Amino acid sequence: MKKDLSLKEQIAQMIVVRASGYLFDHQIRYPAWEASNAQLQQWLEEFNLGGVILLGGSSVELQKRSQQLQDWANIPLLIAADIEEGIGQRFPGGTWFPPPMALSAIYEQDPLQAQQYANQMGKITAQEALAVGINWLLAPVVDVNNNPDNPVINIRAFGDRPEVVSVLTNAFIKGAKSTAILTTAKHFPGHGDTSTDSHLDLPSLDHSEKRLEAVELPPFQSAIAAGVDSMMTAHLLIPAWDKQKPVTLSPEIITNKLRKQLGFTGLVVTDALIMGGITKYASPEEVAVMAVEAGNDILLMPDDPEVAIASIYDAVKSGRINEQRINQSWARIWSAKQKVIQSKAEALKLSSNAARAIVDSILQESLQARNIPLIVEDQQIHRNLIVVDDVLNTPFLDIHTPAIAIPQQLNYQRQVVDHNTLNCILSDRRPTLLQVFIRGNPFRGNAGLTAKAKQIYQQLIESDLVKGIIIYGSPYVFDWFNLINSDLPLVFSYGQMEQAQAIALKTLYSLDSKALPSDFQKNFGF
């Protein structure tokens, strides 16, 4: 295959754009970020873009979509996805693991078991990703989440101590690298101790160099030693290393610190360039040029790829960027592509019984419970109050899922609310099961509980209407509920998926097969 490209083609290979995982334009969910098929095909055929990052569509549909995109490209694409918790996290049908922080809870009791789970998680995620056409995992998260108020990393991290994060992410990387997939350590040099979401604004990590080297850096050094293929930069300001430029745009941090001092020779990729933490710093044209100057090989999700390519090309022609700098990135990109091109495609086998059993084990061993079981002593109608981040975006919740279907069998009527409608929950006087699906997520700006939400929850619990609580997602939310009332039956699960719901409810009510229909026994292990 031809490796010699023109300057503009080499620059285009440094660009990775967002694309919908769905096959058709009318299915696009985020039109501001995801191009139409006609536009995407033009970019791949005429501009020779280097890759795409996918979101949306089922796992099976994604296999067709990935092949379609590869067919449009002249040079094989890097096809990436943020699948930190398995394929099923983003693409229904695949295995969906609990958040990585669940493994740190297991590590405290059984370090070797936690490492084994992390290795299996990496291997299964990689195998299923390759089966649907994804060849680049934007995982694992290598940040140390030692700030409970972190709104964006939170339970995506493998823990709050550098030694635990290092061990578990190493195991994940080694599991993934048993296949030919590319792995990524993110977000260099550490996004865990921030309380600002870089999707919205530019956080500043105001620690000394000594502290950075003791806490933030060790997991990344460990990932490099484990052979991680790529490193994703964080949109952070780190004054101890560069008082002016965010990490993504800093030659001092990317070239001197990461490349020269830490000895990383793989791909360096920016975090998404449409994030507020970087768009507020400079224009899209200047951001693209500065990212290349800093030492990044791949620019992820620039606002307009054509503008990014033209800006970098002009910077080379004007002498601002040395053409050799572009050649170096293209050489690294080609080397990475050679690895995945030569790999043998995995058979399409998703969410196997063995994989689901591992998920169940992680959920069971990281579960916390107190004051159980919850006894339903009367036949009156109860309320199943479910609180989610956004009622229009709940892939883990539907009429058939355990959080709704199991309480319904026990004479509970559902009420589903989110932060926009939370005020309405105080007027209902029925005995209540409270199920809270809250975790730190990008673009929310908080770690799960606002001051207003805490006030409403406290009023609800003080009314004596709540008879039991299940928290799905954040241990920090669980800790708060545990603090305000220590008497109620309370269950905490790191997971939010159907398997997590079934296990949590079974634990809360001490259910057995006699309590529920046979289809629940078959589907959810009762």
PDB file of N, CA and C in Angstrom, residues 80 87 189 203 212 224 238 252-253 289 317 326 375 395 418 476 505:
ATOM      1  N   ALA A  80     -12.220   4.752  16.095  1.00  0.00           N
ATOM      2  CA  ALA A  80     -12.096   4.847  17.545  1.00  0.00           C
ATOM      3  C   ALA A  80     -13.460   4.950  18.213  1.00  0.00           C
ATOM      4  N   ILE A  87     -18.078  -2.515  25.033  1.00  0.00           N
ATOM      5  CA  ILE A  87     -18.834  -2.113  23.843  1.00  0.00           C
ATOM      6  C   ILE A  87     -20.274  -1.727  24.181  1.00  0.00           C
ATOM      7  N   PRO A 189      -1.676  14.905  31.694  1.00  0.00           N
ATOM      8  CA  PRO A 189      -0.981  14.096  32.711  1.00  0.00           C
ATOM      9  C   PRO A 189      -1.814  13.822  33.952  1.00  0.00           C
ATOM     10  N   PRO A 203      -9.952  23.744  33.222  1.00  0.00           N
ATOM     11  CA  PRO A 203      -9.556  23.590  34.625  1.00  0.00           C
ATOM     12  C   PRO A 203      -8.073  23.919  34.804  1.00  0.00           C
ATOM     13  N   LEU A 212       2.763  16.446  41.453  1.00  0.00           N
ATOM     14  CA  LEU A 212       2.392  15.871  40.160  1.00  0.00           C
ATOM     15  C   LEU A 212       3.156  14.576  39.900  1.00  0.00           C
ATOM     16  N   ILE A 224       2.932   3.538  30.001  1.00  0.00           N
ATOM     17  CA  ILE A 224       3.990   3.555  28.995  1.00  0.00           C
ATOM     18  C   ILE A 224       4.818   2.279  29.087  1.00  0.00           C
ATOM     19  N   ILE A 238      -1.604  23.576  33.705  1.00  0.00           N
ATOM     20  CA  ILE A 238      -0.749  23.102  34.794  1.00  0.00           C
ATOM     21  C   ILE A 238       0.377  24.126  34.981  1.00  0.00           C
ATOM     22  N   GLU A 252       6.109  22.354  25.877  1.00  0.00           N
ATOM     23  CA  GLU A 252       6.856  22.034  27.088  1.00  0.00           C
ATOM     24  C   GLU A 252       6.343  20.749  27.719  1.00  0.00           C
ATOM     25  N   ILE A 253       5.025  20.541  27.677  1.00  0.00           N
ATOM     26  CA  ILE A 253       4.441  19.352  28.312  1.00  0.00           C
ATOM     27  C   ILE A 253       4.401  18.158  27.357  1.00  0.00           C
ATOM     28  N   VAL A 289      -3.155  24.626  14.688  1.00  0.00           N
ATOM     29  CA  VAL A 289      -1.729  24.860  14.469  1.00  0.00           C
ATOM     30  C   VAL A 289      -0.945  24.648  15.766  1.00  0.00           C
ATOM     31  N   LYS A 317       3.790  25.984   5.152  1.00  0.00           N
ATOM     32  CA  LYS A 317       4.276  26.752   4.008  1.00  0.00           C
ATOM     33  C   LYS A 317       4.882  28.086   4.430  1.00  0.00           C
ATOM     34  N   ILE A 326       5.464  17.216  10.495  1.00  0.00           N
ATOM     35  CA  ILE A 326       4.328  16.500   9.908  1.00  0.00           C
ATOM     36  C   ILE A 326       4.750  15.084   9.524  1.00  0.00           C
ATOM     37  N   ILE A 375     -38.771  -5.295  53.731  1.00  0.00           N
ATOM     38  CA  ILE A 375     -39.967  -6.142  53.783  1.00  0.00           C
ATOM     39  C   ILE A 375     -41.184  -5.321  53.355  1.00  0.00           C
ATOM     40  N   PRO A 395     -30.333   4.943  28.380  1.00  0.00           N
ATOM     41  CA  PRO A 395     -30.208   3.679  27.636  1.00  0.00           C
ATOM     42  C   PRO A 395     -30.329   2.446  28.521  1.00  0.00           C
ATOM     43  N   ASP A 418     -36.207  13.613  36.461  1.00  0.00           N
ATOM     44  CA  ASP A 418     -34.804  14.019  36.381  1.00  0.00           C
ATOM     45  C   ASP A 418     -34.634  15.340  37.105  1.00  0.00           C
ATOM     46  N   TYR A 476     -19.866   8.378  45.746  1.00  0.00           N
ATOM     47  CA  TYR A 476     -19.916   9.655  46.463  1.00  0.00           C
ATOM     48  C   TYR A 476     -21.364  10.042  46.768  1.00  0.00           C
ATOM     49  N   LEU A 505     -31.786  -5.102  43.219  1.00  0.00           N
ATOM     50  CA  LEU A 505     -33.143  -5.339  43.715  1.00  0.00           C
ATOM     51  C   LEU A 505     -33.265  -6.700  44.398  1.00  0.00           C
TER      52      LEU A 505
END
